[in-house]
Coordinates of C-alpha atoms in Angstrom, one line a residue:
Chain D
M1 CA 60.9 91.8 98.4
R2 CA 59.2 94.6 96.7
I3 CA 61.3 97.5 95.4
G4 CA 60.5 101.1 94.0
I5 CA 63.0 103.4 92.4
Y6 CA 62.5 107.3 93.1
G7 CA 64.5 109.2 90.5
Y8 CA 65.7 108.0 87.4
G9 CA 69.0 109.2 86.4
N10 CA 72.4 107.5 85.9
L11 CA 71.9 105.7 89.4
G12 CA 68.2 105.1 89.2
R13 CA 68.9 103.1 85.9
G14 CA 71.9 101.5 87.8
V15 CA 69.7 100.2 90.3
E16 CA 67.1 99.0 87.5
L17 CA 69.6 97.1 85.6
A18 CA 71.4 95.7 89.0
L19 CA 68.1 93.9 89.9
E20 CA 69.0 91.4 87.0
H21 CA 71.2 89.7 89.5
N22 CA 69.0 89.9 92.7
P23 CA 66.2 87.4 92.1
D24 CA 64.7 87.7 95.5
M25 CA 63.6 91.2 94.6
E26 CA 60.8 92.5 92.2
L27 CA 60.7 96.1 90.8
V28 CA 57.1 97.6 91.6
G29 CA 57.7 100.9 89.6
I30 CA 59.9 103.8 88.9
F31 CA 58.9 107.3 90.3
T32 CA 59.9 110.4 88.2
R33 CA 59.5 114.1 88.1
R34 CA 59.4 114.1 84.5
N35 CA 56.5 113.1 82.2
P36 CA 56.3 109.5 82.8
A37 CA 55.0 108.9 79.1
H38 CA 58.3 110.3 77.9
V39 CA 60.6 108.4 80.0
R40 CA 62.2 105.2 78.5
T41 CA 63.5 102.5 81.0
A42 CA 66.0 99.9 80.4
T43 CA 64.2 96.8 81.1
M44 CA 60.4 98.2 80.5
A45 CA 59.7 98.9 84.1
A46 CA 56.5 100.5 84.9
V47 CA 57.1 104.7 85.3
H48 CA 55.0 106.7 87.4
G49 CA 55.0 110.3 88.4
T50 CA 56.3 111.4 91.8
D51 CA 52.8 112.9 92.5
R52 CA 51.2 109.4 92.6
V53 CA 54.0 108.0 95.1
E54 CA 51.5 107.8 98.0
D55 CA 49.0 105.2 96.0
F56 CA 52.0 102.8 96.5
A57 CA 52.6 102.8 100.2
D58 CA 51.3 99.3 100.5
D59 CA 52.8 97.9 97.4
I60 CA 56.6 98.7 98.1
D61 CA 58.8 97.3 101.0
V62 CA 61.7 99.2 100.3
M63 CA 62.1 102.7 98.1
L64 CA 65.6 103.4 96.8
L65 CA 66.0 107.2 96.5
C66 CA 68.1 107.9 93.5
G67 CA 68.2 111.7 93.5
G68 CA 71.5 113.9 94.2
S69 CA 73.0 114.9 97.3
A70 CA 73.4 118.4 96.8
T71 CA 69.9 119.5 96.4
D72 CA 67.4 116.5 96.0
L73 CA 68.2 114.0 99.1
P74 CA 68.2 116.4 102.0
K75 CA 64.4 117.0 101.3
M76 CA 63.6 113.8 99.8
T77 CA 65.1 111.3 102.1
P78 CA 62.8 112.8 105.0
Q79 CA 60.0 113.4 102.9
I80 CA 59.8 109.9 101.4
A81 CA 60.8 108.1 104.6
R82 CA 57.2 109.4 106.1
L83 CA 55.6 107.0 103.5
F84 CA 58.5 104.2 103.1
N85 CA 61.2 102.3 104.3
V86 CA 63.9 103.9 102.2
V87 CA 67.8 103.9 101.1
D88 CA 69.6 106.8 99.9
S89 CA 73.4 107.3 98.6
F90 CA 73.6 110.6 100.5
D91 CA 77.4 111.4 99.9
T92 CA 78.1 114.9 101.3
H93 CA 80.5 113.8 104.0
A94 CA 80.1 117.1 106.0
H95 CA 76.4 117.1 106.4
I96 CA 75.9 113.3 107.2
P97 CA 75.1 114.0 110.9
E98 CA 72.3 116.6 110.3
H99 CA 71.0 114.3 107.5
F100 CA 70.9 111.7 109.8
E101 CA 69.0 113.5 112.5
R102 CA 66.4 115.0 109.9
V103 CA 65.8 111.3 108.5
N104 CA 65.5 109.8 111.9
R105 CA 63.0 112.0 113.1
A106 CA 60.7 111.8 109.9
A107 CA 61.3 107.7 110.0
L108 CA 60.5 107.6 113.6
E109 CA 57.2 109.5 113.5
T110 CA 56.0 106.9 111.0
E111 CA 57.6 103.8 112.2
H112 CA 59.7 103.6 109.0
T113 CA 63.2 102.1 108.6
A114 CA 65.8 104.5 106.6
L115 CA 69.5 103.7 105.8
I116 CA 71.4 106.7 104.4
S117 CA 74.7 106.7 102.6
G118 CA 74.7 103.5 101.0
G119 CA 76.8 102.8 98.0
W120 CA 80.6 102.6 98.0
D121 CA 81.9 105.8 99.4
P122 CA 80.1 106.5 101.8
G123 CA 79.5 102.9 102.0
L124 CA 81.7 100.1 101.5
F125 CA 84.8 102.3 101.7
S126 CA 83.3 103.4 105.2
L127 CA 82.8 99.9 106.4
A128 CA 86.5 99.2 105.3
R129 CA 87.7 102.1 107.6
L130 CA 85.6 101.2 110.5
Y131 CA 86.7 97.4 110.4
M132 CA 90.3 98.3 110.0
N133 CA 90.3 100.9 112.8
A134 CA 88.6 98.5 115.1
A135 CA 91.1 95.6 114.1
L136 CA 94.0 97.9 114.3
P137 CA 93.5 100.8 116.6
A138 CA 97.2 102.4 116.2
G139 CA 97.6 103.4 112.5
K140 CA 96.9 105.8 109.8
D141 CA 94.1 105.9 107.1
Y142 CA 94.4 106.7 103.4
T143 CA 91.6 106.9 101.1
F144 CA 92.6 107.0 97.1
W145 CA 89.7 107.7 94.5
G146 CA 89.8 106.6 90.7
R147 CA 90.9 106.2 88.2
G148 CA 87.3 107.4 87.7
V149 CA 84.8 110.0 86.2
S150 CA 84.0 112.9 88.9
Q151 CA 80.6 114.3 87.9
G152 CA 81.2 117.4 90.2
H153 CA 84.4 118.2 88.6
S154 CA 83.1 117.5 85.0
D155 CA 80.2 120.0 85.7
A156 CA 82.5 122.5 87.3
I157 CA 84.5 122.5 83.9
R158 CA 81.1 122.7 82.0
R159 CA 80.1 126.0 83.5
I160 CA 83.2 127.7 82.2
P161 CA 82.4 130.1 79.2
G162 CA 83.4 128.3 76.0
V163 CA 83.1 124.6 77.0
K164 CA 80.6 122.5 75.1
D165 CA 81.4 119.4 77.4
A166 CA 83.8 118.1 79.6
R167 CA 84.8 115.0 81.5
Q168 CA 87.2 115.0 84.7
Y169 CA 89.0 111.9 85.6
T170 CA 90.4 111.6 89.1
V171 CA 93.6 109.5 88.9
P172 CA 95.5 108.3 92.0
I173 CA 99.3 108.8 92.0
D174 CA 100.7 105.2 92.1
E175 CA 103.9 106.2 93.6
A176 CA 101.9 107.4 96.7
V177 CA 99.8 104.2 96.9
N178 CA 103.1 102.0 96.4
R179 CA 104.7 103.7 99.3
I180 CA 101.8 103.1 101.6
L181 CA 101.2 99.5 100.7
A182 CA 105.1 99.2 101.5
G183 CA 104.3 100.1 105.0
E184 CA 105.4 103.9 105.1
T185 CA 102.9 106.3 106.6
P186 CA 103.6 109.7 104.8
D187 CA 101.7 113.1 105.1
L188 CA 100.6 113.5 101.9
T189 CA 99.0 116.8 100.0
A190 CA 96.0 116.6 97.8
R191 CA 98.7 117.0 95.1
Q192 CA 100.6 114.0 96.0
K193 CA 97.8 111.7 96.1
H194 CA 95.7 112.4 93.0
L195 CA 96.0 113.9 89.3
R196 CA 93.0 115.5 87.7
E197 CA 92.9 114.5 84.0
C198 CA 90.4 116.9 82.0
Y199 CA 89.0 116.0 78.4
V200 CA 87.4 119.3 77.2
V201 CA 85.2 119.8 73.9
A202 CA 85.4 123.7 73.3
E203 CA 83.0 125.9 71.4
D204 CA 84.0 126.8 67.8
G205 CA 86.2 130.0 68.2
A206 CA 86.5 129.6 71.8
D207 CA 90.0 130.5 73.5
R208 CA 91.6 127.2 74.4
E209 CA 94.3 128.7 76.5
K210 CA 92.1 131.0 78.6
I211 CA 89.6 127.7 79.2
A212 CA 92.8 125.5 80.2
Q213 CA 93.8 128.6 82.5
A214 CA 90.3 128.7 84.1
I215 CA 90.6 125.1 84.9
R216 CA 94.0 125.1 86.4
T217 CA 93.5 127.8 88.5
M218 CA 89.8 127.0 89.8
P219 CA 90.0 127.1 93.5
D220 CA 88.9 123.9 95.8
Y221 CA 88.3 121.7 92.3
F222 CA 91.6 121.9 90.6
A223 CA 94.2 124.6 91.8
D224 CA 95.6 122.3 94.3
Y225 CA 96.2 119.5 91.9
D226 CA 98.5 118.9 89.2
T227 CA 95.9 119.0 86.5
T228 CA 96.1 118.1 82.8
V229 CA 93.7 119.4 80.2
T230 CA 93.3 118.0 76.5
F231 CA 91.0 119.3 74.0
I232 CA 89.1 116.7 71.9
T233 CA 86.4 116.9 69.4
E234 CA 82.6 115.9 70.2
E235 CA 83.0 112.6 68.3
E236 CA 86.1 111.6 70.6
M237 CA 84.2 112.5 73.7
N238 CA 81.2 110.3 72.8
R239 CA 83.5 107.6 71.2
D240 CA 86.1 107.5 74.3
H241 CA 84.5 109.0 77.3
S242 CA 80.8 107.8 77.5
G243 CA 81.6 105.2 80.1
M244 CA 81.1 105.9 83.8
P245 CA 84.1 103.9 85.4
H246 CA 85.5 104.6 88.9
G247 CA 86.9 102.9 91.9
G248 CA 89.6 103.4 94.5
Q249 CA 91.3 102.1 97.5
V250 CA 91.1 102.5 101.2
I251 CA 94.4 101.6 103.3
R252 CA 95.3 101.6 106.8
S253 CA 98.7 101.2 107.9
G254 CA 99.9 100.7 111.6
K255 CA 101.3 98.7 114.3
T256 CA 100.4 96.4 117.1
H257 CA 103.8 95.7 119.4
G258 CA 107.3 97.2 118.9
D259 CA 108.1 97.3 115.3
H260 CA 105.5 94.9 114.2
R261 CA 103.6 96.6 111.2
H262 CA 100.6 95.7 109.2
V263 CA 98.9 96.9 106.2
M264 CA 95.5 96.5 105.2
S265 CA 93.8 97.6 101.9
F266 CA 90.4 97.3 100.4
S267 CA 90.2 98.5 96.6
L268 CA 87.5 98.6 93.9
N269 CA 87.9 98.6 90.2
L270 CA 84.5 99.3 88.6
D271 CA 83.4 99.6 84.8
S272 CA 80.2 101.3 85.7
N273 CA 79.9 103.5 88.9
P274 CA 76.1 103.7 88.9
E275 CA 75.4 100.2 88.0
F276 CA 77.8 98.9 91.0
T277 CA 76.3 101.4 93.3
G278 CA 73.0 100.5 92.3
S279 CA 74.0 96.7 93.2
V280 CA 75.2 97.9 96.7
L281 CA 72.0 100.0 97.3
L282 CA 69.7 96.8 96.5
A283 CA 71.9 94.9 99.2
C284 CA 71.3 97.8 101.6
A285 CA 67.6 97.4 100.6
R286 CA 67.3 93.9 101.7
A287 CA 69.0 94.7 105.2
V288 CA 66.5 97.7 105.6
G289 CA 63.6 95.1 105.1
K290 CA 64.9 92.7 107.5
A291 CA 65.7 95.4 110.2
H292 CA 62.1 96.7 109.5
A293 CA 60.7 93.2 109.9
R294 CA 62.7 92.8 113.3
G295 CA 61.0 96.2 114.5
Q296 CA 64.3 98.6 114.3
K297 CA 62.8 101.9 113.4
G298 CA 64.6 105.0 112.4
C299 CA 67.8 106.0 110.6
I300 CA 70.7 103.6 110.3
T301 CA 73.7 103.4 108.3
L302 CA 75.7 100.2 106.9
F303 CA 77.5 100.7 110.5
D304 CA 74.5 99.5 112.2
V305 CA 73.9 96.5 109.8
P306 CA 74.6 93.1 110.8
P307 CA 76.5 92.0 107.3
A308 CA 74.2 88.5 107.0
D309 CA 71.4 91.0 106.4
L310 CA 72.7 92.1 103.2
S311 CA 72.8 88.7 102.0
P312 CA 69.8 86.5 100.4
L313 CA 71.7 83.4 102.0
S314 CA 70.4 82.2 105.6
G315 CA 73.0 82.2 108.5
E316 CA 73.4 78.5 108.1
E317 CA 74.4 79.0 104.5
L318 CA 76.7 81.9 105.2
R319 CA 78.4 80.2 107.9
R320 CA 78.9 77.0 105.7
H321 CA 79.9 78.5 102.6
L322 CA 81.6 82.2 103.2
L323 CA 83.0 81.9 106.6
Chain P
M1 CA 85.5 96.0 129.6
R2 CA 87.4 93.2 131.9
I3 CA 89.1 90.5 129.5
G4 CA 90.5 87.2 130.3
I5 CA 93.2 85.3 128.2
Y6 CA 92.6 81.5 128.3
G7 CA 95.5 79.7 127.0
Y8 CA 98.8 81.3 126.6
G9 CA 100.9 80.4 123.2
N10 CA 101.7 82.5 120.5
L11 CA 97.9 83.9 120.2
G12 CA 97.4 84.4 124.0
R13 CA 100.4 86.5 123.8
G14 CA 99.1 88.2 120.9
V15 CA 96.1 89.3 122.6
E16 CA 98.2 90.5 125.7
L17 CA 100.4 92.6 123.5
A18 CA 97.3 94.0 121.6
L19 CA 95.7 95.3 124.8
E20 CA 98.2 98.1 124.6
H21 CA 96.3 99.9 121.9
N22 CA 92.8 99.4 123.4
P23 CA 92.7 101.5 126.4
D24 CA 88.6 100.8 126.9
M25 CA 89.9 97.3 127.9
E26 CA 91.4 96.0 131.1
L27 CA 93.5 92.6 131.5
V28 CA 92.0 90.6 134.4
G29 CA 94.3 87.6 134.2
I30 CA 95.7 84.7 131.9
F31 CA 94.7 81.3 132.4
T32 CA 97.3 78.3 131.7
R33 CA 97.3 74.4 131.9
R34 CA 100.8 74.8 132.7
N35 CA 102.0 75.6 136.4
P36 CA 101.5 79.4 136.6
A37 CA 104.7 80.2 138.6
H38 CA 106.7 79.0 135.4
V39 CA 104.8 81.1 132.9
R40 CA 106.5 84.7 132.1
T41 CA 104.2 87.1 130.3
A42 CA 105.0 89.9 127.9
T43 CA 103.5 92.4 130.3
M44 CA 103.5 91.0 133.8
A45 CA 99.8 90.1 133.8
A46 CA 98.5 88.0 136.4
V47 CA 98.7 84.2 135.6
H48 CA 96.3 81.6 137.1
G49 CA 95.9 77.8 136.7
T50 CA 92.7 77.0 134.2
D51 CA 91.4 75.0 137.2
R52 CA 90.9 78.4 138.9
V53 CA 88.8 79.8 136.2
E54 CA 85.2 79.5 137.9
D55 CA 86.5 81.7 140.6
F56 CA 86.6 84.7 138.1
A57 CA 83.1 84.4 136.8
D58 CA 82.0 87.8 138.2
D59 CA 85.4 89.6 137.4
I60 CA 85.6 89.1 133.6
D61 CA 83.3 90.3 131.1
V62 CA 84.6 88.7 128.0
M63 CA 87.1 85.6 128.0
L64 CA 89.3 85.1 124.8
L65 CA 89.9 81.5 124.0
C66 CA 93.5 81.0 122.7
G67 CA 93.6 77.4 122.0
G68 CA 94.0 75.5 119.1
S69 CA 91.2 74.4 116.7
A70 CA 92.3 70.8 116.2
T71 CA 91.8 69.6 119.5
D72 CA 91.4 72.4 122.4
L73 CA 88.3 74.7 121.0
P74 CA 86.3 72.0 120.2
K75 CA 85.8 71.2 124.0
M76 CA 87.1 74.5 125.4
T77 CA 84.7 76.8 123.7
P78 CA 81.6 74.8 124.9
Q79 CA 82.9 74.4 128.3
I80 CA 83.8 78.0 129.1
A81 CA 81.0 79.5 127.3
R82 CA 78.9 78.0 130.2
L83 CA 80.9 80.2 132.7
F84 CA 81.7 83.4 130.7
N85 CA 80.8 85.1 127.6
V86 CA 83.6 84.1 125.1
V87 CA 85.5 84.8 121.8
D88 CA 87.4 82.1 119.7
S89 CA 89.2 81.5 116.6
F90 CA 87.8 78.5 115.6
D91 CA 89.5 78.1 112.1
T92 CA 88.7 74.4 110.7
H93 CA 86.2 75.5 107.9
A94 CA 84.6 72.3 107.4
H95 CA 83.7 71.9 111.0
I96 CA 82.4 75.4 111.7
P97 CA 78.6 74.4 111.5
E98 CA 78.8 71.7 114.2
H99 CA 81.1 73.9 116.5
F100 CA 78.6 76.5 116.0
E101 CA 75.6 74.3 117.1
R102 CA 77.6 72.9 120.1
V103 CA 78.6 76.3 121.3
N104 CA 75.3 77.9 120.7
R105 CA 73.8 75.3 123.1
A106 CA 76.3 75.8 125.8
A107 CA 76.0 79.4 125.8
L108 CA 72.0 79.5 125.7
E109 CA 71.7 77.2 128.6
T110 CA 73.5 79.7 130.7
E111 CA 72.5 82.9 128.9
H112 CA 76.2 84.0 127.5
T113 CA 77.2 85.3 124.3
A114 CA 79.9 83.7 122.4
L115 CA 81.6 84.7 119.0
I116 CA 83.3 82.0 117.2
S117 CA 85.7 82.1 114.3
G118 CA 87.0 85.6 114.7
G119 CA 90.2 86.5 113.4
W120 CA 91.3 87.4 109.8
D121 CA 90.6 84.0 108.2
P122 CA 88.0 83.1 109.3
G123 CA 86.9 86.6 110.2
L124 CA 87.9 89.6 108.2
F125 CA 88.5 87.7 104.9
S126 CA 85.0 86.0 105.8
L127 CA 83.5 89.5 106.0
A128 CA 85.2 90.5 102.9
R129 CA 83.5 87.6 100.9
L130 CA 80.3 88.3 102.5
Y131 CA 80.1 92.0 101.5
M132 CA 81.4 91.3 98.0
N133 CA 79.0 88.7 97.3
A134 CA 76.0 91.0 98.4
A135 CA 77.3 93.9 96.4
L136 CA 78.1 91.9 93.4
P137 CA 75.8 88.8 93.4
A138 CA 77.2 87.6 89.8
G139 CA 80.8 86.8 90.0
K140 CA 83.6 84.5 91.4
D141 CA 85.4 84.4 94.5
Y142 CA 89.3 84.0 95.0
T143 CA 91.3 83.6 98.2
F144 CA 95.2 83.8 98.1
W145 CA 97.1 83.2 101.3
G146 CA 100.8 84.6 102.2
R147 CA 103.4 85.3 102.0
G148 CA 103.3 83.7 105.2
V149 CA 104.1 81.1 107.9
S150 CA 101.9 78.0 108.0
Q151 CA 102.1 76.5 111.2
G152 CA 100.4 73.2 110.2
H153 CA 102.7 72.7 107.4
S154 CA 105.9 73.5 109.1
D155 CA 104.9 70.8 111.8
A156 CA 104.1 68.3 109.0
I157 CA 107.9 68.9 108.1
R158 CA 108.9 68.4 111.5
R159 CA 107.4 65.0 111.8
I160 CA 109.7 63.7 109.1
P161 CA 112.5 61.4 110.3
G162 CA 116.0 63.5 110.3
V163 CA 114.3 66.8 110.5
K164 CA 115.3 68.8 113.6
D165 CA 113.4 72.2 112.6
A166 CA 111.4 73.5 109.6
R167 CA 109.5 76.6 108.5
Q168 CA 107.2 76.6 105.5
Y169 CA 105.9 79.7 103.7
T170 CA 102.6 79.7 101.9
V171 CA 103.4 82.1 98.7
P172 CA 100.7 83.3 96.3
I173 CA 101.8 83.2 92.9
D174 CA 101.9 86.7 91.6
E175 CA 100.6 86.0 88.0
A176 CA 97.5 84.5 89.2
V177 CA 96.7 87.3 91.5
N178 CA 97.3 89.8 88.7
R179 CA 95.3 88.3 86.1
I180 CA 92.2 88.1 88.6
L181 CA 92.9 91.8 89.7
A182 CA 92.9 92.8 85.7
G183 CA 89.4 91.2 85.4
E184 CA 90.0 87.6 84.4
T185 CA 88.2 84.7 86.1
P186 CA 90.2 81.8 85.3
D187 CA 89.7 78.2 86.8
L188 CA 92.9 77.8 88.9
T189 CA 94.3 74.3 90.4
A190 CA 96.2 74.6 93.6
R191 CA 99.4 74.5 91.9
Q192 CA 98.5 77.7 89.9
K193 CA 97.7 79.8 93.1
H194 CA 100.2 78.9 95.6
L195 CA 103.9 78.1 95.9
R196 CA 105.3 76.2 99.1
E197 CA 108.7 77.5 100.3
C198 CA 110.3 75.2 102.9
Y199 CA 113.5 75.9 105.3
V200 CA 114.6 72.9 106.9
V201 CA 117.4 72.1 109.6
A202 CA 118.3 68.5 109.1
E203 CA 120.0 66.3 112.0
D204 CA 123.7 65.8 111.6
G205 CA 124.2 62.7 109.1
A206 CA 120.4 62.7 108.0
D207 CA 120.0 62.1 104.3
R208 CA 118.8 65.4 102.9
E209 CA 117.7 64.1 99.5
K210 CA 115.5 61.6 101.0
I211 CA 113.9 64.5 103.4
A212 CA 113.4 66.5 100.5
Q213 CA 111.6 63.9 98.6
A214 CA 109.5 63.2 101.6
I215 CA 108.4 66.6 101.8
R216 CA 107.8 66.9 98.1
T217 CA 105.7 63.8 97.8
M218 CA 103.6 64.4 101.1
P219 CA 99.9 64.0 100.0
D220 CA 97.4 66.9 100.7
Y221 CA 100.2 69.2 102.2
F222 CA 102.8 69.4 99.2
A223 CA 102.2 67.0 96.5
D224 CA 99.6 69.3 94.6
Y225 CA 101.9 72.3 94.7
D226 CA 105.3 73.3 93.5
T227 CA 107.5 73.1 96.7
T228 CA 110.8 74.3 97.1
V229 CA 113.1 72.8 99.9
T230 CA 116.3 74.7 101.1
F231 CA 118.4 73.3 103.7
I232 CA 119.9 76.1 106.6
T233 CA 121.6 75.8 109.6
E234 CA 120.0 76.3 113.0
E235 CA 121.6 79.7 113.2
E236 CA 120.2 80.8 110.2
M237 CA 116.8 79.2 111.1
N238 CA 116.8 81.5 114.3
R239 CA 118.1 84.8 112.8
D240 CA 116.0 84.7 109.4
H241 CA 112.9 82.6 110.2
S242 CA 111.7 83.5 113.7
G243 CA 109.1 86.0 112.7
M244 CA 105.5 84.9 112.1
P245 CA 104.3 87.2 109.1
H246 CA 101.1 86.3 107.2
G247 CA 98.6 87.7 105.1
G248 CA 96.6 87.3 102.0
Q249 CA 94.0 88.6 99.5
V250 CA 90.3 87.9 98.9
I251 CA 89.2 89.0 95.4
R252 CA 85.7 89.0 94.0
S253 CA 85.5 89.5 90.1
G254 CA 82.3 89.9 88.5
K255 CA 79.6 92.0 86.6
T256 CA 76.6 93.9 86.6
H257 CA 74.8 94.7 83.5
G258 CA 76.2 93.6 79.7
D259 CA 80.1 93.4 79.9
H260 CA 80.4 96.0 82.7
R261 CA 82.9 94.1 85.1
H262 CA 83.9 95.1 88.6
V263 CA 86.7 93.7 90.7
M264 CA 86.8 93.9 94.6
S265 CA 89.8 93.1 96.7
F266 CA 90.7 92.9 100.4
S267 CA 94.3 92.5 101.2
L268 CA 96.4 92.1 104.5
N269 CA 100.1 92.2 104.8
L270 CA 101.0 91.4 108.6
D271 CA 104.3 91.5 110.3
S272 CA 103.1 89.3 113.3
N273 CA 100.0 87.1 112.6
P274 CA 99.5 86.2 116.3
E275 CA 99.5 90.0 117.4
F276 CA 97.2 90.8 114.4
T277 CA 94.9 88.1 115.1
G278 CA 95.0 89.2 118.7
S279 CA 94.1 92.8 118.0
V280 CA 91.0 91.5 115.9
L281 CA 90.0 89.1 118.9
L282 CA 89.8 92.1 121.0
A283 CA 87.3 94.1 118.4
C284 CA 85.5 90.8 118.7
A285 CA 85.4 91.1 122.4
R286 CA 83.9 94.4 122.5
A287 CA 81.3 93.7 120.0
V288 CA 80.5 90.5 122.2
G289 CA 80.4 92.6 125.5
K290 CA 77.7 95.0 123.8
A291 CA 75.8 92.2 122.2
H292 CA 75.3 90.5 125.7
A293 CA 74.3 93.9 127.3
R294 CA 71.6 94.1 124.6
G295 CA 70.5 90.5 125.6
Q296 CA 71.7 88.8 122.7
K297 CA 72.5 85.2 124.0
G298 CA 73.9 82.1 122.2
C299 CA 76.5 81.9 119.3
I300 CA 77.2 84.6 116.8
T301 CA 79.9 85.1 114.3
L302 CA 81.1 88.4 112.7
F303 CA 78.4 87.7 110.2
D304 CA 75.9 88.8 112.8
V305 CA 77.7 91.9 114.4
P306 CA 76.8 95.4 113.4
P307 CA 80.2 96.9 112.7
A308 CA 79.7 99.7 114.9
D309 CA 79.9 97.4 117.9
L310 CA 83.4 96.7 117.0
S311 CA 84.5 100.1 117.6
P312 CA 85.1 102.1 120.7
L313 CA 83.5 105.0 119.1
S314 CA 80.0 106.1 119.7
G315 CA 77.7 105.9 116.6
E316 CA 77.7 109.7 116.2
E317 CA 81.4 109.8 116.2
L318 CA 81.8 107.1 113.7
R319 CA 79.1 108.7 111.3
R320 CA 81.1 111.9 111.6
H321 CA 84.7 110.7 111.1
L322 CA 84.5 107.3 109.4
L323 CA 81.6 107.2 107.3

């Protein structure tokens, strides 16, 4: 399977590195909006300008779209789905229905197959929620995220005057997780589910108390949470906070008959969010390739993918070794 | 969707009770090899002899086969798949490939759809293994079972002379689970993964030390494990050990690039193994009904089922609420 990577930030690089463990796939090229001559890739892969992407229409089976959900993907996915089978990781939950419709129209027009919202949330966590709801219709879902870096929250801190750099960790509250795993089904506020840990490098002479106050009171991002703010040096930031760990847990607690309770849980603990997400997107690409070969056109999500399609193994091998 | 239950032991009763939370399904009848007049069902469902099953060919969309894997299902599933779309919970891992082939031939001949090996292991645990392997190709799988009652091991103890009743719990060893969740990938023996806890009611005058010795040295079942044997009274057995709890955990630990490690885990903690398994089989029945309506014939497993097929919700509802 011939793969292309469209967009070369953290996620694009994660996909590139994840290819190492997917020998049935070959990277044809990376497409960037920057000057290709100035882009250094992790594996010496070929780099091209996005303006040349149409030249590769016959050379790439599935294009992995590695742009951001806020501004890139709403335009990028329908546009590139007219040229290629594509996979994206669109993760703005509230806008998934309209994104789906737009991508579906574009892909159907040119008979391509497009999988949106791949990755782990949305993605593997969505699958966990769906399987758990189907297996246990009477129950309650919980999703916890972290401990992990939230780019959106880190960026929000960086926009505060006097802030040079910032990293925000979302941290699930163990007590809440453990109550639910023990079979309780509490109603929890945002504050009862997650803490927000902020590490900030202030500019020389900045008013630290004012920065901390601006963070703690920021609506939507921090005001509804217990938030810690720790000022550190630039050296400490680079030494201790350059990784991109993440993870989380989906739990469903419910019952069948009488007071027979059942608790299901799916958890991830990831050293590198972009590399793991990239690895999941490659599995999605494999499924898109198979769906397209079968004649399935338009937009799909992981909810529509027979799990076997994600694997390089045959149905017989899967039944023998994993069933 | 019109459902039939074929075989009325613990699992058949579990399916019957799980129907309570699946309002899109209707129970047409329960089929038993016993005298129907002597069978009391949990919900006053209609009971028929298995000899009358052919009369219901037009009245049942999917038949749930609730026999045992050792002797019932190898014959029952191909036989009933000639008359109905079926779901079974065949769980003898080593014989799944041949069972699949036999059921596939029978179902194809009469254009039915048959899903085998539904439930949680095989079933949801198999799905966890498949998704985890696809998402993280370089890694190592672990499966732990319990704390839960093993019928096979309980039966093995009951066959020892002097034993009146017995219940065996399989117990995962926390230390092993925690090492793996922390990112280690040890090679573990059977003894390092699970304990076997046995509760035994001895007959009056039986030699308890001899019974305990016979259990601990029994090849395959107990000899390779640390096994505890506790003698209790019949009253204690009925009071403390009449439930059928079970559960377990699938873990995959692996890496992407360099030393970036990732740990994925799926766990179940079930008060009632037959009711939860029954609930999963109903979701499988829903998927079989949809696959058959689409024209998909022959034998399938959960590996072949688009997850959305397991849910009563539409694709649009699923994308809006669970993605």
